[in-house]
Coordinates of C-alpha atoms in Angstrom, one line a residue:
M164 CA 11.3 -14.5 38.6
G165 CA 12.1 -11.8 41.2
D166 CA 15.7 -13.1 41.6
S167 CA 16.3 -13.0 37.9
I168 CA 15.1 -9.4 37.6
D169 CA 17.3 -8.4 40.6
L170 CA 20.2 -9.9 38.8
I171 CA 19.3 -8.1 35.6
E172 CA 19.1 -4.8 37.5
S173 CA 22.5 -5.4 39.0
V174 CA 24.1 -6.1 35.6
V175 CA 22.7 -3.0 33.9
S176 CA 23.6 -0.7 36.8
R177 CA 27.3 -1.4 36.7
H178 CA 29.4 1.8 36.8
V179 CA 31.2 2.9 33.8
R180 CA 32.9 6.4 34.0
R181 CA 31.4 7.9 37.0
D182 CA 30.3 6.7 40.4
I183 CA 26.5 6.5 40.3
S184 CA 26.1 4.2 43.3
R185 CA 23.8 6.5 45.2
L186 CA 21.6 7.0 42.1
T187 CA 21.3 3.3 41.4
A188 CA 20.7 2.6 45.1
F189 CA 17.8 5.1 45.2
A190 CA 16.3 3.6 42.1
K191 CA 16.8 0.0 43.1
G192 CA 13.7 -2.1 42.5
N193 CA 12.2 0.2 39.9
L194 CA 13.3 -2.0 37.0
G195 CA 11.2 -4.8 38.4
R196 CA 8.2 -2.5 39.0
A197 CA 8.4 -1.0 35.5
A198 CA 8.6 -4.5 34.0
Q199 CA 5.7 -5.8 36.0
S200 CA 3.6 -2.7 35.0
I201 CA 4.1 -3.5 31.3
A202 CA 3.8 -7.3 31.8
G203 CA 0.6 -7.0 33.7
T204 CA -1.2 -4.8 31.1
A205 CA -3.6 -6.8 28.8
R206 CA -3.0 -4.8 25.6
P207 CA 0.2 -2.7 26.0
H208 CA 0.8 0.2 23.7
V209 CA 4.3 1.5 24.6
G210 CA 5.6 4.8 23.5
I211 CA 9.4 5.2 23.4
V212 CA 11.0 8.6 23.4
A213 CA 14.7 8.7 22.2
G214 CA 17.2 11.1 20.7
F215 CA 19.9 13.2 22.5
Y216 CA 21.0 15.8 20.0
I217 CA 24.6 16.9 20.1
K218 CA 25.1 20.3 18.2
H219 CA 28.8 20.3 18.8
A220 CA 29.6 17.2 16.8
E221 CA 30.8 16.4 13.3
P222 CA 28.2 16.2 11.9
P223 CA 25.6 17.6 14.4
S224 CA 23.6 14.5 15.3
P225 CA 22.1 12.6 18.2
E226 CA 24.4 10.3 20.2
T227 CA 24.3 6.6 19.9
D228 CA 23.2 6.1 23.5
G229 CA 19.4 5.8 23.7
L230 CA 18.9 4.8 20.1
I231 CA 19.9 1.2 20.5
G232 CA 18.0 0.8 23.7
M233 CA 15.0 2.1 21.9
A234 CA 15.6 -0.3 19.1
H235 CA 15.7 -3.4 21.3
L236 CA 12.6 -2.4 23.2
A237 CA 10.7 -1.7 20.0
A238 CA 11.8 -4.9 18.4
G239 CA 11.0 -7.1 21.4
F240 CA 7.7 -5.5 22.2
R241 CA 6.5 -5.6 18.6
A242 CA 7.5 -9.3 18.3
A243 CA 5.4 -10.0 21.3
G244 CA 2.4 -8.3 19.7
F245 CA 2.5 -5.0 21.6
D246 CA 1.7 -1.7 19.8
V247 CA 4.8 0.4 19.7
T248 CA 5.2 4.1 18.9
V249 CA 8.6 5.7 18.7
I250 CA 8.8 9.4 19.4
T251 CA 11.5 12.0 18.6
D252 CA 12.0 15.5 17.4
A253 CA 13.2 17.0 14.1
P254 CA 16.9 17.4 15.0
C255 CA 17.1 13.7 15.9
A256 CA 14.8 12.4 13.1
K257 CA 17.4 11.1 10.6
A258 CA 19.2 8.9 13.1
V259 CA 16.0 7.7 14.8
W260 CA 14.4 6.9 11.5
A261 CA 17.5 5.0 10.4
V262 CA 17.2 2.7 13.4
V263 CA 13.5 2.3 13.2
D264 CA 13.9 1.4 9.5
A265 CA 16.3 -1.4 10.6
L266 CA 13.8 -3.0 13.0
P267 CA 12.6 -6.5 12.0
E268 CA 8.9 -5.3 12.1
P269 CA 7.4 -1.9 11.5
V270 CA 6.4 0.4 14.3
H271 CA 4.7 3.8 14.5
L272 CA 7.1 6.8 14.3
E273 CA 6.2 10.3 15.4
V274 CA 8.5 13.2 14.7
V275 CA 7.7 16.7 16.1
G276 CA 9.2 20.1 15.7
V277 CA 11.1 21.7 18.6
D278 CA 8.3 24.1 19.5
E279 CA 6.0 23.5 22.5
G280 CA 2.8 23.7 20.4
A281 CA 3.9 20.7 18.3
V282 CA 4.5 18.6 21.4
L283 CA 1.1 19.6 22.9
R284 CA -0.7 18.6 19.7
L285 CA 1.1 15.3 19.7
R286 CA 0.2 14.7 23.3
E287 CA -3.5 15.3 22.7
R288 CA -3.4 12.9 19.7
L289 CA -1.6 10.2 21.7
A290 CA -4.1 10.4 24.5
T291 CA -7.2 10.4 22.4
Q292 CA -6.4 8.0 19.6
T293 CA -8.2 4.6 19.2
S294 CA -5.4 2.8 20.9
P295 CA -4.0 5.3 23.4
L296 CA -0.6 4.7 25.0
T297 CA -0.5 2.7 28.2
H298 CA 3.2 3.3 28.9
L299 CA 5.7 6.0 27.9
V300 CA 9.4 5.2 28.2
A301 CA 12.2 7.8 27.8
V302 CA 15.7 6.4 27.0
E303 CA 18.5 8.9 27.3
R304 CA 16.3 11.9 26.6
V305 CA 17.3 15.2 28.2
S306 CA 15.1 16.9 30.7
P307 CA 15.0 20.6 31.7
G308 CA 17.2 21.5 34.6
P309 CA 16.6 23.8 37.6
D310 CA 16.6 26.9 35.3
G311 CA 14.0 25.3 33.0
K312 CA 16.4 24.6 30.2
P313 CA 17.9 21.2 29.1
H314 CA 21.6 20.9 29.5
R315 CA 24.4 18.7 28.3
E316 CA 26.6 17.1 31.0
H317 CA 29.0 20.0 31.0
G318 CA 26.2 22.6 31.3
W319 CA 25.7 23.7 27.7
D320 CA 22.1 24.9 27.0
M321 CA 20.3 22.6 24.6
S322 CA 16.9 24.4 24.5
R323 CA 17.2 25.7 21.0
E324 CA 17.6 22.3 19.4
T325 CA 15.5 20.2 21.8
A326 CA 11.7 19.7 21.7
P327 CA 10.0 19.8 25.2
L328 CA 9.0 16.2 25.0
H329 CA 9.2 16.1 28.8
L330 CA 5.7 17.6 28.7
L331 CA 4.5 14.1 27.7
F332 CA 5.8 12.9 31.1
D333 CA 5.1 15.6 33.6
D334 CA 2.9 18.7 33.2
P335 CA 0.5 20.1 35.9
A336 CA -1.9 21.1 33.2
F337 CA -2.2 17.5 31.8
A338 CA -3.7 14.4 33.5
R339 CA -1.7 11.8 31.6
P340 CA -3.4 8.4 31.0
W341 CA -0.1 6.5 30.7
T342 CA 2.5 5.1 33.1
T343 CA 5.9 6.8 32.7
I344 CA 9.3 5.1 32.8
G345 CA 12.6 7.1 32.6
I346 CA 15.9 5.5 31.8
G347 CA 19.2 7.4 32.2
D348 CA 22.8 7.4 33.3
G349 CA 23.9 10.9 34.0
G350 CA 21.3 12.8 36.1
N351 CA 20.0 15.1 33.3
E352 CA 17.6 12.7 31.6
I353 CA 13.8 12.6 31.8
G354 CA 12.8 10.6 34.9
M355 CA 15.9 11.7 37.0
G356 CA 13.7 14.4 38.6
S357 CA 12.5 11.6 40.8
L358 CA 15.9 11.6 42.6
P359 CA 16.6 13.7 45.6
A360 CA 18.2 16.9 44.2
D361 CA 21.2 16.6 46.6
I362 CA 22.3 13.3 45.1
V363 CA 22.7 14.6 41.6
A364 CA 24.2 17.9 42.8
S365 CA 26.8 16.1 44.9
D366 CA 27.6 13.1 42.8
I367 CA 27.4 14.3 39.2
P368 CA 29.8 16.9 37.7
N369 CA 27.8 20.1 37.1
G370 CA 24.9 18.4 38.8
A371 CA 23.5 21.6 40.3
V372 CA 23.1 23.0 36.8
I373 CA 22.0 19.9 34.8
A374 CA 19.9 18.0 37.3
A375 CA 16.7 16.9 35.7
Q376 CA 13.4 18.3 37.0
T377 CA 11.1 15.8 35.2
P378 CA 10.1 12.9 37.4
C379 CA 8.5 9.6 36.3
D380 CA 6.6 6.7 37.8
H381 CA 9.5 4.2 37.5
L382 CA 13.1 5.4 37.2
I383 CA 15.8 3.0 35.9
V384 CA 19.4 4.2 36.4
A385 CA 22.0 2.3 34.4
G386 CA 25.7 2.5 33.7
V387 CA 24.8 3.3 30.1
S388 CA 21.2 4.3 29.2
N389 CA 20.9 1.6 26.5
W390 CA 21.6 -1.0 29.2
G391 CA 18.6 0.2 31.2
A392 CA 16.4 -0.4 28.1
Y393 CA 17.9 -3.9 27.7
G394 CA 17.1 -4.6 31.4
L395 CA 13.5 -3.4 31.0
L396 CA 13.0 -5.7 28.0
A397 CA 14.6 -8.6 29.8
G398 CA 12.5 -7.8 32.9
V399 CA 9.3 -8.0 31.0
A400 CA 10.4 -11.3 29.5
A401 CA 11.2 -12.7 33.0
A402 CA 7.7 -11.5 34.2
R403 CA 6.0 -13.1 31.2
P404 CA 7.5 -16.5 30.5
D405 CA 4.8 -17.2 28.0
L406 CA 6.0 -14.2 25.9
A407 CA 9.8 -14.5 26.6
E408 CA 10.7 -16.2 23.4
A409 CA 9.0 -13.5 21.3
L410 CA 10.3 -10.7 23.5
L411 CA 13.9 -11.9 23.2
R412 CA 13.7 -13.1 19.6
H413 CA 15.8 -10.2 18.3
F414 CA 17.7 -9.5 21.5
D415 CA 21.1 -10.8 20.5
T416 CA 24.6 -9.9 19.2
A417 CA 23.5 -9.8 15.5
H418 CA 20.8 -7.2 16.2
E419 CA 23.0 -5.1 18.4
Y420 CA 25.4 -4.7 15.5
R421 CA 22.5 -4.2 13.0
F422 CA 20.9 -1.4 15.0
L423 CA 24.2 0.4 15.8
T424 CA 25.3 0.1 12.1
A425 CA 22.1 1.7 11.0
A426 CA 22.4 4.5 13.5
V427 CA 26.0 5.2 12.6
E428 CA 26.2 4.6 8.8
T429 CA 22.7 5.8 7.8
G430 CA 21.7 8.0 10.7
Q431 CA 25.2 9.5 11.3
A432 CA 24.7 9.1 15.1
I433 CA 27.8 10.1 17.0
D434 CA 29.8 9.1 20.1
D435 CA 32.7 10.5 22.2
S436 CA 31.6 14.1 22.2
R437 CA 33.5 16.1 24.9
V438 CA 34.2 19.7 25.6
D439 CA 37.5 19.5 23.9
R440 CA 36.6 17.0 21.2
L441 CA 33.9 16.9 18.5
G442 CA 31.9 13.6 18.5
K443 CA 31.8 11.6 15.3
P444 CA 30.0 8.6 13.9
Q445 CA 31.6 5.5 15.2
M446 CA 30.6 2.0 16.4
S447 CA 30.6 2.7 20.1
V448 CA 28.3 3.9 22.8
D449 CA 29.6 6.0 25.7
R450 CA 33.1 5.3 24.4
I451 CA 32.6 1.5 24.8
P452 CA 33.1 -0.6 21.7
V453 CA 30.1 -2.4 20.2
A454 CA 31.5 -5.8 21.0
E455 CA 31.3 -5.1 24.8
H456 CA 27.7 -4.0 24.5
A457 CA 26.9 -7.1 22.5
A458 CA 28.5 -9.3 25.2
L459 CA 26.3 -7.6 27.8
V460 CA 23.2 -8.3 25.7
E461 CA 24.1 -12.0 25.7
E462 CA 24.7 -11.9 29.5
I463 CA 21.3 -10.4 30.2
R464 CA 19.6 -12.7 27.8
A465 CA 21.2 -15.7 29.5
L466 CA 19.8 -14.6 32.9
V467 CA 16.2 -14.8 31.5
V468 CA 16.8 -18.1 29.7
A469 CA 18.2 -19.7 32.8
A470 CA 15.4 -18.6 35.1

């Protein structure tokens, strides 16, 4: 089982556009530890935070990365009988709802405003409800940087259109009852605060400005954030052979296309947003066509099936 999880981790941490080798080296082993934490819980209730809003896009909308990882985690965990709550904020609501609506089975969906009070009220409810969260996963969700504000990769301030959902993961005033897992690929996402600051500052463009300050219990660094979510799902399946069939029931090419189509066509999620180019709705994630992501899904699935 350990060998298969190590192989899964190596697949999802492949480099894409930037050299993140020091980030992935620091985080090595965390995918397995995160998977074991969920797999070893008797009645998991997994919260999944997603939605990275891009104001400078046409139309303004969250990017596709993070949404599809959220979808595969939610679909797999729900099929295995876990409780699942998807969490996002109002600017990302349309795209996140579109993907949640495309899931094979229903899950809970929480949408909050961008004000801190809304996040704190949600946090209290999540911690005190009849079935409280056991785990909270962030997939490509921005964290505040050194100046206390969240930033895009080129340094743009996102605080006006981003709810402080990082307060669900790390807040000295709150003793959280859940285990936290952060998944990212660029240094500015929730969970990346677990990295030594010099790694992000040295290895990531604008790293000194955008470096995430929010840590987590288990940090998964991937070439594309969606891939880290795929790896976590597969890792739980490898750790729980008795649930593997259910966990991977919807983890295939057909659902990769289904989830991304819902994100793009209904949710208007965007990709390929740069300083000199407005992002737009298209069937790609991090500028990689959907067919390549689908091939990776099948590669990861095969590692679990062969174990």
